Tab-separated table of C-alpha atoms in Angstrom:
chain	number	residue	atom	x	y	z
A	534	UNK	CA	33.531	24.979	133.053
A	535	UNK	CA	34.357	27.896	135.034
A	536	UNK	CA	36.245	31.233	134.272
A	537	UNK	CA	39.136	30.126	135.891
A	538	UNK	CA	39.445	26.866	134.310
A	539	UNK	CA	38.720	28.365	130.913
A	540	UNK	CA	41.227	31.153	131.231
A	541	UNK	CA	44.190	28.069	131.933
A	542	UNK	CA	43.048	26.194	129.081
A	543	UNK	CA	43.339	29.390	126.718
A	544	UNK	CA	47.052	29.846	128.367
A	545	UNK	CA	48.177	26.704	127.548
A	546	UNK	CA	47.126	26.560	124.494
A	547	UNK	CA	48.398	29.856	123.463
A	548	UNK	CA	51.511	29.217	125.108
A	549	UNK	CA	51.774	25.716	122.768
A	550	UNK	CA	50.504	27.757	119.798
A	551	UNK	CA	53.807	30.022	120.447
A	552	UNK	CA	56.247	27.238	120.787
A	553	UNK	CA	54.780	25.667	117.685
A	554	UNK	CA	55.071	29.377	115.663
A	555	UNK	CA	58.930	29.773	117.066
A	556	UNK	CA	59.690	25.796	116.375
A	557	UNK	CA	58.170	26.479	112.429
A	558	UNK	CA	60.409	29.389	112.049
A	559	UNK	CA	63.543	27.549	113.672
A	560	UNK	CA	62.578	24.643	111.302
A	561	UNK	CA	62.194	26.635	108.323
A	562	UNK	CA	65.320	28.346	109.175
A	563	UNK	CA	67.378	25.077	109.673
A	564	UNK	CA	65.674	23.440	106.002
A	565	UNK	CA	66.651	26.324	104.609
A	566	UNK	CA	70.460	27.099	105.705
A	567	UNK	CA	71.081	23.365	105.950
A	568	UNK	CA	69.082	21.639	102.989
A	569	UNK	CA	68.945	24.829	100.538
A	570	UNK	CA	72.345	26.618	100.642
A	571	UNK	CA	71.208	29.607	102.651
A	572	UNK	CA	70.411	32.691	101.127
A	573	UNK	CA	71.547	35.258	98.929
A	574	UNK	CA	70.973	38.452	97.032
A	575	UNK	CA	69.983	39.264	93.429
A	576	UNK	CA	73.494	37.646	92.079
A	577	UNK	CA	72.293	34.519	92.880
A	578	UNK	CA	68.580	34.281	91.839
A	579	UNK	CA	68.034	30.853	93.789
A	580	UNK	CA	69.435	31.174	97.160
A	581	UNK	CA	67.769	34.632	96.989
A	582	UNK	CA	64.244	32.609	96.063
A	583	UNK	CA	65.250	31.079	99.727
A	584	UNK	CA	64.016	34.437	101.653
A	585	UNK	CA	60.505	33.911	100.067
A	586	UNK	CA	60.025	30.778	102.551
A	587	UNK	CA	61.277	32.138	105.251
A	588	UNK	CA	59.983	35.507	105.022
A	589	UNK	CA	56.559	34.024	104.003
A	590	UNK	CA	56.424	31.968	107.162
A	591	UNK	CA	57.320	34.573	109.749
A	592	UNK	CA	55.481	37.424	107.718
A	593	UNK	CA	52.315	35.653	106.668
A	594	UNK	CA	51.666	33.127	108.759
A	595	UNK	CA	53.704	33.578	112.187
A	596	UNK	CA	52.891	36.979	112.742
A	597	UNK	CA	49.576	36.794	110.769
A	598	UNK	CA	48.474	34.353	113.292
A	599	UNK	CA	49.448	36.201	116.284
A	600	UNK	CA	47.802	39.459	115.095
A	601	UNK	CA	44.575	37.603	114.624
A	602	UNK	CA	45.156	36.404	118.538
A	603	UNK	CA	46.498	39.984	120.322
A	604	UNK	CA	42.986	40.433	121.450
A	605	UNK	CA	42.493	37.065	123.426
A	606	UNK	CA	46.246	36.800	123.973
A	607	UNK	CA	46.263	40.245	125.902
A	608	UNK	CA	42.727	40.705	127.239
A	609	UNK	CA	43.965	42.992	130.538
A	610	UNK	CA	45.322	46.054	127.821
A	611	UNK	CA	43.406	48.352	127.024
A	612	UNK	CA	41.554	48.227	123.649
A	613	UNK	CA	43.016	50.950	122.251
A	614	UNK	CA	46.837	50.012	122.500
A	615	UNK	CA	45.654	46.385	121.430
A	616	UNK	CA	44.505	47.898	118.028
A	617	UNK	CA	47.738	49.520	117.578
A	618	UNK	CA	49.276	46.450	118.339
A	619	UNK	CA	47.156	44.671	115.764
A	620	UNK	CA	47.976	47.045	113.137
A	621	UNK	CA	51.477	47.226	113.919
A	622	UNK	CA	51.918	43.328	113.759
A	623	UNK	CA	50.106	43.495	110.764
A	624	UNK	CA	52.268	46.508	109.093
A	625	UNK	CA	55.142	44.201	109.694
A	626	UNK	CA	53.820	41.283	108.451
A	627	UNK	CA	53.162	43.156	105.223
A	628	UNK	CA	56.509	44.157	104.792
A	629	UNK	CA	57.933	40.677	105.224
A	630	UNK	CA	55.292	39.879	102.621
A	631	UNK	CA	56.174	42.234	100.200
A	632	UNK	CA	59.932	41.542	100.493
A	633	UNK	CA	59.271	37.811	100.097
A	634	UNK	CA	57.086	38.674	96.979
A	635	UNK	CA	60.186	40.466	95.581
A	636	UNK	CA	62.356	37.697	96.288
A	637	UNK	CA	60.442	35.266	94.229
A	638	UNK	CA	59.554	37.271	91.657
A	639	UNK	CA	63.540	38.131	91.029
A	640	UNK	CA	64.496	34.422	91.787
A	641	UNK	CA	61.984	34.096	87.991
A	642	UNK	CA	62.783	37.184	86.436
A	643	UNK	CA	66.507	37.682	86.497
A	644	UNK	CA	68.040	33.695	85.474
A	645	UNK	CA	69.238	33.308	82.195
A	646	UNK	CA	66.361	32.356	80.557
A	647	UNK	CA	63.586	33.437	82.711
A	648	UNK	CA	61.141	31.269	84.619
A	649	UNK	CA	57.382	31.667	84.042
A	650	UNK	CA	55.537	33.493	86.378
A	651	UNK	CA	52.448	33.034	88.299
A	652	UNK	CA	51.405	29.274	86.447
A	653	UNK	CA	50.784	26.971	89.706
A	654	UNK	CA	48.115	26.838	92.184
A	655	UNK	CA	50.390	27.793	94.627
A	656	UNK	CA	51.396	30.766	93.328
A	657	UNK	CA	47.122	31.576	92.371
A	658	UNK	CA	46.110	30.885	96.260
A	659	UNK	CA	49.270	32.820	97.279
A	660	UNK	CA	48.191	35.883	95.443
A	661	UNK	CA	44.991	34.887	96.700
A	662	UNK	CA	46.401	35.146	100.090
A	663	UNK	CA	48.085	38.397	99.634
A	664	UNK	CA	45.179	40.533	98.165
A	665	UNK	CA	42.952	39.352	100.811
A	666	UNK	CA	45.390	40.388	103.729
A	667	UNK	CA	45.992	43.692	102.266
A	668	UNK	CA	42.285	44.498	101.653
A	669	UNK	CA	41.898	43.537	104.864
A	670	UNK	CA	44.725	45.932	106.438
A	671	UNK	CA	43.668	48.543	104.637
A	672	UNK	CA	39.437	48.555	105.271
A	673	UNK	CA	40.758	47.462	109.385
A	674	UNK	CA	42.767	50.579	109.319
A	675	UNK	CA	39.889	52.860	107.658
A	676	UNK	CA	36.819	51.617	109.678
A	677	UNK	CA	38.897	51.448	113.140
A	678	UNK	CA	41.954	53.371	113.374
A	679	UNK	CA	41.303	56.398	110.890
A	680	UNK	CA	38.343	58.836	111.592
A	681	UNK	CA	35.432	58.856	109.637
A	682	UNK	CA	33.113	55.928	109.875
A	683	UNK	CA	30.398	56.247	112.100
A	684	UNK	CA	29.837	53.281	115.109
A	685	UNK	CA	26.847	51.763	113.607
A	686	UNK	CA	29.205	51.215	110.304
A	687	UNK	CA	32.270	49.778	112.391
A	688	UNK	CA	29.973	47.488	114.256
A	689	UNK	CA	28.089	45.993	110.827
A	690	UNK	CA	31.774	45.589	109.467
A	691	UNK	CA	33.067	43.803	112.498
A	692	UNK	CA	32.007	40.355	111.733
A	693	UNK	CA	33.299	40.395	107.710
A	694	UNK	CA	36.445	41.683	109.366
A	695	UNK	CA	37.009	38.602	111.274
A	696	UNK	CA	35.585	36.319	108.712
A	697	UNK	CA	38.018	37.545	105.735
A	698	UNK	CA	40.673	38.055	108.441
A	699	UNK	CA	40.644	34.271	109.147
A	700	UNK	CA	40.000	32.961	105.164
A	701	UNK	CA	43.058	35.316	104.533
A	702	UNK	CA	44.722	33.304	107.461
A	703	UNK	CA	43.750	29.690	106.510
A	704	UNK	CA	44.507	30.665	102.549
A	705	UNK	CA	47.956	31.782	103.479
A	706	UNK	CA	48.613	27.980	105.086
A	707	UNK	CA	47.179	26.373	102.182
A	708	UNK	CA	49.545	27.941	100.369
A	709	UNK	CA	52.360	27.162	101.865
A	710	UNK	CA	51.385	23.828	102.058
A	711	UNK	CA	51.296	24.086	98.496
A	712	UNK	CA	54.487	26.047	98.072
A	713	UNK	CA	56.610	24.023	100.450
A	714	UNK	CA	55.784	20.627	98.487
A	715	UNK	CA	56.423	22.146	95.074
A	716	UNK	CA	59.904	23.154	96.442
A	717	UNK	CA	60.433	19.770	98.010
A	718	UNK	CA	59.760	17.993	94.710
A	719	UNK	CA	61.545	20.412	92.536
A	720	UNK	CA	64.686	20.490	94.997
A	721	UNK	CA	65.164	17.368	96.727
A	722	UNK	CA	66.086	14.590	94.402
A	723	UNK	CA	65.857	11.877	96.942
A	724	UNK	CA	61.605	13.571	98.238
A	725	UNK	CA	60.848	9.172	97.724
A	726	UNK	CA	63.121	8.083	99.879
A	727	UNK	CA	62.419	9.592	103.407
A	728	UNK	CA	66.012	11.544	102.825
A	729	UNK	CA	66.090	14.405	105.341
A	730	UNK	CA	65.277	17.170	103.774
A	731	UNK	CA	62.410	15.557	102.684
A	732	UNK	CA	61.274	14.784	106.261
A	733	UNK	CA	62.437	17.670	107.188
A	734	UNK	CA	60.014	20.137	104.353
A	735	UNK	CA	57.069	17.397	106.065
A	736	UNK	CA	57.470	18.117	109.244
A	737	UNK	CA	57.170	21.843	108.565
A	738	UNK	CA	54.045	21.264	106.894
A	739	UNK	CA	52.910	19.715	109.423
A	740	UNK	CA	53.902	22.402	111.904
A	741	UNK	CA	51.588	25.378	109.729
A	742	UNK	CA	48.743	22.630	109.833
A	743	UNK	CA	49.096	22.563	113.793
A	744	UNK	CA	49.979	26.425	114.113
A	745	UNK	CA	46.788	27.219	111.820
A	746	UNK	CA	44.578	24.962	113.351
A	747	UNK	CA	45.593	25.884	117.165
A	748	UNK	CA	45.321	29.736	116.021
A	749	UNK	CA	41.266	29.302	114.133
A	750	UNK	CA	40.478	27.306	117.350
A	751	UNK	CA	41.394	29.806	119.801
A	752	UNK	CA	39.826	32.788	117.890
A	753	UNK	CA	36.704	30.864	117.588
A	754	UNK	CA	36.168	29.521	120.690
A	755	UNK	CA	33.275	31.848	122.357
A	756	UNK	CA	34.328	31.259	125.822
A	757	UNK	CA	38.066	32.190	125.345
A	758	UNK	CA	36.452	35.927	124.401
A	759	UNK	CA	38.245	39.059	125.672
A	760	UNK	CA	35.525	41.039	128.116
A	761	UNK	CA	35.967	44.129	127.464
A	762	UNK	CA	36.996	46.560	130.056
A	763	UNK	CA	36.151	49.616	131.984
A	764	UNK	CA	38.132	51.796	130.167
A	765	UNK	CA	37.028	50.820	126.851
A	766	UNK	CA	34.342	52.129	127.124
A	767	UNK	CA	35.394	55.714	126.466
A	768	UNK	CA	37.180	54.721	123.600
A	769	UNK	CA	33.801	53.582	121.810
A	770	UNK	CA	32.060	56.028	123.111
A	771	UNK	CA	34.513	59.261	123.855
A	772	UNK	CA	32.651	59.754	127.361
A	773	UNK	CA	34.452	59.403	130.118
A	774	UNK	CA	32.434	57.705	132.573
């Protein structure tokens, strides 16, 4: 296939992978304003649980996803704004994390008696996901954004950057795969009978399933590669040439 032709495919499949990200955080939105009772602060510890979905899914996988994909997604900027970019998305992702975090941990904590903490898988591989996404924020930031590490380190790191960035990634959907059926079957008393909230919470699985997979496809693919350009050269190697 030729340059051309692969350069298309990657646009329409980004371009799909976008309207799939936007539709999962319409759908989340809808499920959880329509089927959930909205949200709410600290006086109501369960409609304030209802930020933790939808904070998780634009946070941690939504913008987690298109972080992993500014590279490839913007290959004519120049490298350096690109890893600003990447951090940035990343910062903000973090944020929605944390705030999401808070959310659930209150919607536990503050009812009258209090709900255990931390006992399902979900909430294990969630962690899980969480650790592994700041680690990786934090060593990203270190090795290629702050001075100190010298080229020969940054390049050995490179590929366990990408391979934790991605496990981070693909733990964060399990999760919520995890998370959003453990809310469906503790929440919707009709789950059996196709009721639609039910269908609803499925589709939206569905939707991180097709997000993730569309995402780990197009950062793997070797021929959908950003080539680097001129000018990036004098940002690996401070020359101007």
């Amino acid at each position: 296939m030729d340059e051309d032709a692969t350069l298309t495919n990657f646009k329409v499949l980004y371009v799909v992978t976008q309207l799939c990200g936007l539709t999962m955080i319409i759908l989340v939105s809808c499920w959880v304003g329509i089927h959930l009772g909205g949200v709410g602060g600290t006086a109501n510890p369960k409609l304030e649980f209802n930020w933790h979905p939808l904070f998780m899914t634009i946070g941690l996988i939504f913008l987690y996803g298109n972080s992993i994909l500014v590279y490839r997604g913007f290959r004519n900027v120049r490298k350096k704004t690109l890893k600003f970019a990447h951090a940035g998305i990343h910062l903000t992702a973090f944020v929605l994390t944390v705030i999401a975090l808070i959310t659930v941990f209150d919607s536990h904590n503050l009812p009258v008696p209090p709900i255990p903490n931390m006992y399902s898988l979900h909430s294990w591989i969630g962690m899980g996901a969480v650790i592994v996404f700041g680690l990786q924020y934090v060593a990203g930031f270190t090795a290629y954004l702050a001075p100190g590490w010298r080229q020969a380190l940054k390049v050995a790191y490179m590929p366990l950057h990408i391979y934790f960035g991605l496990f981070g990634f693909v733990l964060a959907i399990a999760s919520a795969l995890m998370g959003i059926t453990e809310k469906a079957l503790f929440s919707i008393s009709d789950y059996s009978s196709f009721s639609s909230s039910g269908v609803m919470a499925n589709s939206l699985g569905c939707l991180y399933v097709i997000f993730g997979a569309l995402v780990v496809y197009l950062v793997t693919e070797g021929s959908y590669k950003r080539k680097p350009l001129p000018e990036d050269a004098v940002l690996l190697t401070g020359v101007n040439e």
